[in-house]
Short mmCIF file of C-alpha atoms in Angstrom, two decimals:
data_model
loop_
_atom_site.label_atom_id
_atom_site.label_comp_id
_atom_site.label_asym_id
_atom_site.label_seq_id
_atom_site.Cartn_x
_atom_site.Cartn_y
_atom_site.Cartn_z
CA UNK A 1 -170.77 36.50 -57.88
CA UNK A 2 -172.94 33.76 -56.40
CA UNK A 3 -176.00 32.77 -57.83
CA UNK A 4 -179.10 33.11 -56.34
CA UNK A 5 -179.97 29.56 -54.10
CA UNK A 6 -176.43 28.18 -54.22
CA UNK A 7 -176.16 28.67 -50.79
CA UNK A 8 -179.54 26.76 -49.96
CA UNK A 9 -178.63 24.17 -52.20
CA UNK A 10 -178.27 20.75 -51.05
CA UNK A 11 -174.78 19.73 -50.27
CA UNK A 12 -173.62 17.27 -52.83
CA UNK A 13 -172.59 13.51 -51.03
CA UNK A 14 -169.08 13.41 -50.36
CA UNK A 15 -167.33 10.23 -52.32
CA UNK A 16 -165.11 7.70 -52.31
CA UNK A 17 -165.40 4.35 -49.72
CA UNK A 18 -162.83 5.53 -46.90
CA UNK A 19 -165.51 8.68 -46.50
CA UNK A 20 -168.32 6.03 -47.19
CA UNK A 21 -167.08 4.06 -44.29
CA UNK A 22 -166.13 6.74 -42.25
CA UNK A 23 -170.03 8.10 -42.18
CA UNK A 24 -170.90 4.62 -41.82
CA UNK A 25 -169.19 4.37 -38.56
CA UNK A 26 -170.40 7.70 -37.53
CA UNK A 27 -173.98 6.55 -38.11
CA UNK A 28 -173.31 3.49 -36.39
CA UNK A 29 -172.14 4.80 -33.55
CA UNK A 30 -174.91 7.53 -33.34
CA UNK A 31 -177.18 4.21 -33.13
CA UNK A 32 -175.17 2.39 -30.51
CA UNK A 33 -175.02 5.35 -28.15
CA UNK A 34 -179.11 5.39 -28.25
CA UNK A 35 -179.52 1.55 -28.06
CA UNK A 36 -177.76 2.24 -24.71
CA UNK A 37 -179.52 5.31 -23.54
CA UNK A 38 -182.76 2.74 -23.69
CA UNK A 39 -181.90 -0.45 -22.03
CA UNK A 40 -185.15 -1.93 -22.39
CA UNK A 41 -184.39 -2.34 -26.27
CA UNK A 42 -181.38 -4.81 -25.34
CA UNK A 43 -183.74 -6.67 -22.43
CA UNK A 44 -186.94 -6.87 -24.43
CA UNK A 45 -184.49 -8.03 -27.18
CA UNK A 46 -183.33 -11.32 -24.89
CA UNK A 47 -186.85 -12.30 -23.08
CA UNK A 48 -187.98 -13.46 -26.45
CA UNK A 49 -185.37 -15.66 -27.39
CA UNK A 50 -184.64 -17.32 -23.74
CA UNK A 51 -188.46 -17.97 -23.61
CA UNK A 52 -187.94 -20.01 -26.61
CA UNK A 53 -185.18 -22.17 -25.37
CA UNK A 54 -186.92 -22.68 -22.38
CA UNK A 55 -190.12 -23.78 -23.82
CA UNK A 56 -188.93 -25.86 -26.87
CA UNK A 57 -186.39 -27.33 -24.61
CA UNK A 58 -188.36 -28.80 -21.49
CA UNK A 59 -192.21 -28.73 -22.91
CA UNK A 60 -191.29 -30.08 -26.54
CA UNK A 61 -188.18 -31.56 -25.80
CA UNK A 62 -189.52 -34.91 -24.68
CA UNK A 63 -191.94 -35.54 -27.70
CA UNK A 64 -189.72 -34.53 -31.04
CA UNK A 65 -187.99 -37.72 -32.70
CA UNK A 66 -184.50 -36.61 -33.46
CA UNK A 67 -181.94 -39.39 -35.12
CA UNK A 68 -184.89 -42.00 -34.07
CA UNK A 69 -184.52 -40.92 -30.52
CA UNK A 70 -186.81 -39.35 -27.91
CA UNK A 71 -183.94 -37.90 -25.88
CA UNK A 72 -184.70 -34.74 -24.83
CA UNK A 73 -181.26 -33.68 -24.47
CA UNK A 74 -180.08 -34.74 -27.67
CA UNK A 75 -182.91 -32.57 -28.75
CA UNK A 76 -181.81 -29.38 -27.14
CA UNK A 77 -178.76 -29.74 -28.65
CA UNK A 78 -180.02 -30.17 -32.13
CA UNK A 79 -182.87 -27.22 -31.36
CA UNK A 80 -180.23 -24.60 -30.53
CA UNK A 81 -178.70 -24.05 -33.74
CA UNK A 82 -182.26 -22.99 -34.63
CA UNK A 83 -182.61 -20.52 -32.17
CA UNK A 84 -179.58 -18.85 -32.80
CA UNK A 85 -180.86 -18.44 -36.74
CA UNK A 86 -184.26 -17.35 -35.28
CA UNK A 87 -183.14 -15.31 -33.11
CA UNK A 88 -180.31 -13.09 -35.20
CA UNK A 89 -183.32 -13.15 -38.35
CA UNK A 90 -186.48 -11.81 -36.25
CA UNK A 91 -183.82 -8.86 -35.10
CA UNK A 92 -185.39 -7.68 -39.17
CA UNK A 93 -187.97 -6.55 -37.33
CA UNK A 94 -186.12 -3.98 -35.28
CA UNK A 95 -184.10 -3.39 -37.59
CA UNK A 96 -187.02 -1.83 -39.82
CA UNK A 97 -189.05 -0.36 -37.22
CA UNK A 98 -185.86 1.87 -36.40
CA UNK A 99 -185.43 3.36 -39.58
CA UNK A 100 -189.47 4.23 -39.95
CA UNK A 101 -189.08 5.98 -36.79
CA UNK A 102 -186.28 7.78 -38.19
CA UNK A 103 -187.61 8.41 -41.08
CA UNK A 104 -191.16 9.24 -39.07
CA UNK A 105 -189.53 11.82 -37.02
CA UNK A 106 -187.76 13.49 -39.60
CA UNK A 107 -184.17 12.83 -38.72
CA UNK A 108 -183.88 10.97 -42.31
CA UNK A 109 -184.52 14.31 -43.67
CA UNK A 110 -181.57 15.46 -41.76
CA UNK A 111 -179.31 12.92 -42.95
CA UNK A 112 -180.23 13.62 -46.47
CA UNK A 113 -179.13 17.51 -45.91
CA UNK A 114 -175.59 16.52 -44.70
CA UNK A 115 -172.58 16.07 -47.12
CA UNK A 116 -172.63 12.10 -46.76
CA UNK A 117 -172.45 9.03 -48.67
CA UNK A 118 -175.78 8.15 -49.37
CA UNK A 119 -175.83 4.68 -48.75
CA UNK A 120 -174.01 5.05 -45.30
CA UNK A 121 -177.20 6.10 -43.43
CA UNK A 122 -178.43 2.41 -43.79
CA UNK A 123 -175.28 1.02 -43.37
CA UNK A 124 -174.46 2.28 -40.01
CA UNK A 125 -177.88 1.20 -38.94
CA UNK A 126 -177.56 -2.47 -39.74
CA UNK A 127 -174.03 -1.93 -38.07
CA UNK A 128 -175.42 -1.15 -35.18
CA UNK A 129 -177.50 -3.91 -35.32
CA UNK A 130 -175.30 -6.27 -35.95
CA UNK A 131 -173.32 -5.34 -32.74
CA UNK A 132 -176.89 -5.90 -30.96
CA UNK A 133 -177.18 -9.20 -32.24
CA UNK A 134 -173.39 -9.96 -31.27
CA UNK A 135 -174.40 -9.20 -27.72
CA UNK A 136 -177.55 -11.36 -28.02
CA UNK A 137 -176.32 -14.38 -29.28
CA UNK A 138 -173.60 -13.89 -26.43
CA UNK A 139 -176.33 -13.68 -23.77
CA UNK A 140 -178.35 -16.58 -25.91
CA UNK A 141 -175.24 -19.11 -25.20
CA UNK A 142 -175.11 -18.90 -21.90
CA UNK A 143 -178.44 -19.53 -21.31
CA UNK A 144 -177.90 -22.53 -23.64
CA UNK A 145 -175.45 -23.79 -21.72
CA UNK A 146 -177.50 -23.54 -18.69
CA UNK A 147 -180.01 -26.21 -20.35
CA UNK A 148 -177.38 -28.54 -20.97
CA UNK A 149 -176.66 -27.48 -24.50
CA UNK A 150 -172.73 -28.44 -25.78
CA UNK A 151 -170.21 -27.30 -28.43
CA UNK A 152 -168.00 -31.01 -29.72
CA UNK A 153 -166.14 -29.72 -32.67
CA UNK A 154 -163.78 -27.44 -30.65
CA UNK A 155 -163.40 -23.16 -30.17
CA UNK A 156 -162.56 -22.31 -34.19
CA UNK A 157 -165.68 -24.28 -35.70
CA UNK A 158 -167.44 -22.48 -32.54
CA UNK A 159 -166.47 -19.65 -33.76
CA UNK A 160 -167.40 -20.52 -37.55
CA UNK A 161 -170.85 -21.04 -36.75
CA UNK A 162 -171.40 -18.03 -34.98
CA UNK A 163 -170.09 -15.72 -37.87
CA UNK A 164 -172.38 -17.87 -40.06
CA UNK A 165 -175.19 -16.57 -37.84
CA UNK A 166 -173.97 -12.62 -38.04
CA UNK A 167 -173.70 -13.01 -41.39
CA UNK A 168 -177.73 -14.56 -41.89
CA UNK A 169 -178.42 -11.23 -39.65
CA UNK A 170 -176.41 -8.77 -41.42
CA UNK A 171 -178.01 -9.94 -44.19
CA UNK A 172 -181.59 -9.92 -43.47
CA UNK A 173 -181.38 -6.84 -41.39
CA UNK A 174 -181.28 -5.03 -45.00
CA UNK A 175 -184.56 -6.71 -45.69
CA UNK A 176 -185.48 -4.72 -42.69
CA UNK A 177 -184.04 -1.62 -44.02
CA UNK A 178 -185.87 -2.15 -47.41
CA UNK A 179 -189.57 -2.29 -45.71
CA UNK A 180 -188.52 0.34 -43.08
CA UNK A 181 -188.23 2.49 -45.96
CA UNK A 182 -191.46 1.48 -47.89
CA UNK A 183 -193.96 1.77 -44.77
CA UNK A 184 -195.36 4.42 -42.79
CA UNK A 185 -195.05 3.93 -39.48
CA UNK A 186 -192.70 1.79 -37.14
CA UNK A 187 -196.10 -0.42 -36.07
CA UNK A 188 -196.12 -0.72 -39.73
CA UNK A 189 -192.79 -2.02 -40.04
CA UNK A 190 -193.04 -4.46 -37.17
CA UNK A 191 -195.62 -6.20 -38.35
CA UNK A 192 -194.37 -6.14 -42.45
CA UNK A 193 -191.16 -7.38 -40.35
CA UNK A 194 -192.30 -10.29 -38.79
CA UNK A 195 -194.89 -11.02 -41.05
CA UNK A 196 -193.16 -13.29 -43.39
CA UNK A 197 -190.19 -14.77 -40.79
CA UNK A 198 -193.01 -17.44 -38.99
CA UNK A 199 -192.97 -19.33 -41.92
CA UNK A 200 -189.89 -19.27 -43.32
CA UNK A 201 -188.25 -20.19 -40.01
CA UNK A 202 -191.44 -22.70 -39.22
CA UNK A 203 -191.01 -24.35 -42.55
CA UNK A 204 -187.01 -25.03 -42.05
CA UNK A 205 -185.31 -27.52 -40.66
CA UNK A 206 -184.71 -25.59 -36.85
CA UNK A 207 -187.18 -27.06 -35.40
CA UNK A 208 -187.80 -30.54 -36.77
CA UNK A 209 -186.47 -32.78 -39.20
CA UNK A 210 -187.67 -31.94 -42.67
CA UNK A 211 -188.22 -35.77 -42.79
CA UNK A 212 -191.60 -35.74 -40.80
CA UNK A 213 -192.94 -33.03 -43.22
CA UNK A 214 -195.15 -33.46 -46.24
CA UNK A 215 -193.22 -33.45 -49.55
CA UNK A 216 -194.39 -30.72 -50.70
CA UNK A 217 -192.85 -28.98 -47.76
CA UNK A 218 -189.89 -30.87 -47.52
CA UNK A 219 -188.64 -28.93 -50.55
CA UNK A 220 -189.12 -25.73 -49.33
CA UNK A 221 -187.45 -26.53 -46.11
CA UNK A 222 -184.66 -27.81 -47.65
CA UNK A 223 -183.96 -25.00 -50.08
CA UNK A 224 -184.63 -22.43 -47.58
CA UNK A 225 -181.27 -20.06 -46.66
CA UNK A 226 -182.80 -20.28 -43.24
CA UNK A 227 -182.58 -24.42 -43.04
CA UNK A 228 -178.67 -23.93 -44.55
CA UNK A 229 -177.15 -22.06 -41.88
CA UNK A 230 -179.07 -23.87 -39.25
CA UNK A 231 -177.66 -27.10 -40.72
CA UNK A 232 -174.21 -25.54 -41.09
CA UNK A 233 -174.52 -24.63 -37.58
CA UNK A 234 -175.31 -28.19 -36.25
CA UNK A 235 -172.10 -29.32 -37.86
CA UNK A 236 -169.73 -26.97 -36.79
CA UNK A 237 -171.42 -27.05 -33.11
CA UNK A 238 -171.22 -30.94 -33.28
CA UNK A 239 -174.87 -30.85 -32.53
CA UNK A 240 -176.15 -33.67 -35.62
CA UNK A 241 -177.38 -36.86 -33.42
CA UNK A 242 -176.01 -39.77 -34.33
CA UNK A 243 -177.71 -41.56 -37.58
CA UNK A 244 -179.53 -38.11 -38.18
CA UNK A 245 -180.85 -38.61 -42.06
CA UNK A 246 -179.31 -35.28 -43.71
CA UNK A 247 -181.56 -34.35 -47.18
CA UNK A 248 -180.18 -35.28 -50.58
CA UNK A 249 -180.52 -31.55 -51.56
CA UNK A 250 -177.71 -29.96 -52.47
CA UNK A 251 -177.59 -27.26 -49.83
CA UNK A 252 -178.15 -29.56 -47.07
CA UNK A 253 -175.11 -32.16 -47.94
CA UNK A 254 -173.32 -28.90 -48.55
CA UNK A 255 -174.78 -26.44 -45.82
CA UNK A 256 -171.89 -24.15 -45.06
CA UNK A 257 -171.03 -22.84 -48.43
CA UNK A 258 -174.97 -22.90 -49.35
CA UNK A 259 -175.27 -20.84 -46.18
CA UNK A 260 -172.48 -17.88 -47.01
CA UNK A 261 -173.81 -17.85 -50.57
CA UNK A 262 -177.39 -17.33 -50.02
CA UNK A 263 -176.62 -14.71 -47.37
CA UNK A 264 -173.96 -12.93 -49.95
CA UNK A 265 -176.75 -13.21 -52.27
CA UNK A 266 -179.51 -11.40 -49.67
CA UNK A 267 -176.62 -8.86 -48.95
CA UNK A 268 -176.09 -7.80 -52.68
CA UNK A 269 -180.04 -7.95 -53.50
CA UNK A 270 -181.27 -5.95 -50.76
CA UNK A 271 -178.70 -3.23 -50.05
CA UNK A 272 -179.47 -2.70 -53.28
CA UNK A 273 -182.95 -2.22 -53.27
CA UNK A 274 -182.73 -0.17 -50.36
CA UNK A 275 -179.73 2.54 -51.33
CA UNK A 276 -181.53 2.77 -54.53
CA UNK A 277 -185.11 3.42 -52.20
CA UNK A 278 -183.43 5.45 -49.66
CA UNK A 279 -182.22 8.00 -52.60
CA UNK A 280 -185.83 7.69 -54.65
CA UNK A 281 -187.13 8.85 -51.56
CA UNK A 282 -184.32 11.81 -51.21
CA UNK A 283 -184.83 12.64 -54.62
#
C-alpha cells in the first residue's frame, strides 16, 4: 500500500557521472537553443569587445611605451592578448544574470522537481557559455586581424593560447553562477558581475606593462590569474616586443602553468560553492 505523499514527493537525483553528464548536456543544449532564438545576446555580446580593440588600438595605441617603443603596432599586438582575457572574463556577467533570471522566473524550481543530478543545472549553463565565448573569441580574431594584429609562434601554440582563454572563462563563469545564485534579480547580478572585473583586469598586465605602475600595484598585477594567462597568451601568440622586461614573479617567468593552475584552482573553488548554494537553496 502506498503511503500517503509518496507520490508528491520529490523525485530523488538520479546518480552516477554518465547521467551527470548526460543532464549536463541536456541543460546545455536547452541554453544554446535560446541563446539562438535571441540573436541580440550574441551581437550585444561582440559590440563591446570590438569597441575595445578599436579604441585601445588607434586612440591609445600611439601613446603606451611597450619594449621602450612607441609603435603603435607593436602595441596592438601586445594589447590583444588582453582583450581576449577581458573579453572571455566579463562574459561572468552573463553568465550570472542568466541563472537569476532563471531562478527569477521560476524555471530553477522546475529543475529542482526533475530526477537530475543536482549539480548539472549549473553545469550545462556555463557549457553553454562556454560555446558563446568560443564563438566570440572567433569573431574577436578576425577583427584583430583586421587591425593588423599577428600570430608568430605557428597554428598549435595558436591554438594553446586560445584554450588558455576558454579555460580563464570556464572558470570564472562559475563565479557568475555563484552570485547568480546569491542575488535577486538579473540587474542585480549584472552589476555584482561586473563589479569587481574593472579592477582586476585594470590592475593586470593587459593593458600596460606592470613596470609603469606603483609598487604597490605592481604586486597585485603580477600575482593576478588575470595578468598569467594574458602573459601566457603573448608568448604562445608571439606577441612579447622585443626587449619587453618580463616580472621576476614567479607566475610571470612561468605564465602558462601559473595560468592553468589558478584557473583549475577557480574551477574547484567555485563549482563548489555554487553546487553546494544551488542545493541550500533546493533544500
Amino acid at each position: 500500500m502506498t503511503q500517503p505523499g509518496a507520490d508528491t514527493a520529490a523525485p530523488r537525483p538520479r546518480g552516477g557521472i554518465v547521467q551527470s553528464v548526460k543532464d549536463s548536456l541536456v541543460v546545455a543544449r536547452r541554453n544554446l537553443i535560446r541563446m539562438l532564438r535571441i540573436p541580440e545576446m550574441i551581437i550585444f555580446g561582440l559590440i563591446q569587445p570590438i569597441m575595445f580593440v578599436v579604441l585601445f588600438s588607434y586612440v591609445f595605441g600611439g601613446s603606451i611605451s611597450v619594449g621602450g617603443s612607441l609603435d603603435s603596432g607593436l602595441y596592438r599586438e601586445f594589447l590583444m592578448a588582453g582583450i581576449f582575457a577581458q573579453t572571455v572574463t566579463f562574459a561572468t556577467a552573463g553568465a550570472g544574470a542568466g541563472i537569476a533570471d532563471d531562478m527569477h522566473k521560476g524555471l530553477i524550481d522546475r529543475f529542482r522537481s526533475l530526477p537530475m543530478a543536482r549539480g548539472a543545472v549549473l553545469t550545462g549553463r556555463t557549457l553553454a557559455d562556454l560555446v558563446q565565448t568560443s564563438l566570440t573569441i572567433v569573431v574577436l580574431a578576425l577583427v584583430a586581424l583586421l587591425v593588423g594584429w599577428r600570430i608568430h609562434e605557428g597554428v598549435p601554440k595558436m591554438l594553446a593560447g586560445f584554450g588558455l582563454l576558454l579555460l580563464l572563462g570556464y572558470a570564472f563563469s562559475w563565479i557568475g553562477a555563484l552570485i547568480g545564485l546569491s542575488v535577486r534579480t538579473p540587474e542585480a547580478a549584472t552589476s555584482g558581475g561586473l563589479i569587481w572585473l574593472f579592477p582586476l583586469t585594470f590592475i593586470s598586465t593587459a593593458f600596460v606593462p606592470s613596470s609603469n605602475m606603483p609598487a604597490f600595484l605592481r604586486h597585485i598585477a603580477e600575482w593576478n590569474p588575470f595578468s598569467a594567462t594574458v602573459q601566457a597568451c603573448r608568448e604562445l601568440f608571439g606577441n612579447l616586443p622585443q626587449g619587453y622586461p618580463v616580472p621576476d614573479a614567479w607566475p610571470m617567468q612561468h605564465p602558462v602553468l601559473a595560468s592553468v593552475i589558478w584557473s583549475v584552482v577557480i574551477i574547484a573553488v567555485f563549482r563548489t560553492l555554487a553546487v553546494r548554494k544551488y542545493r541550500s537553496a533546493a533544500a
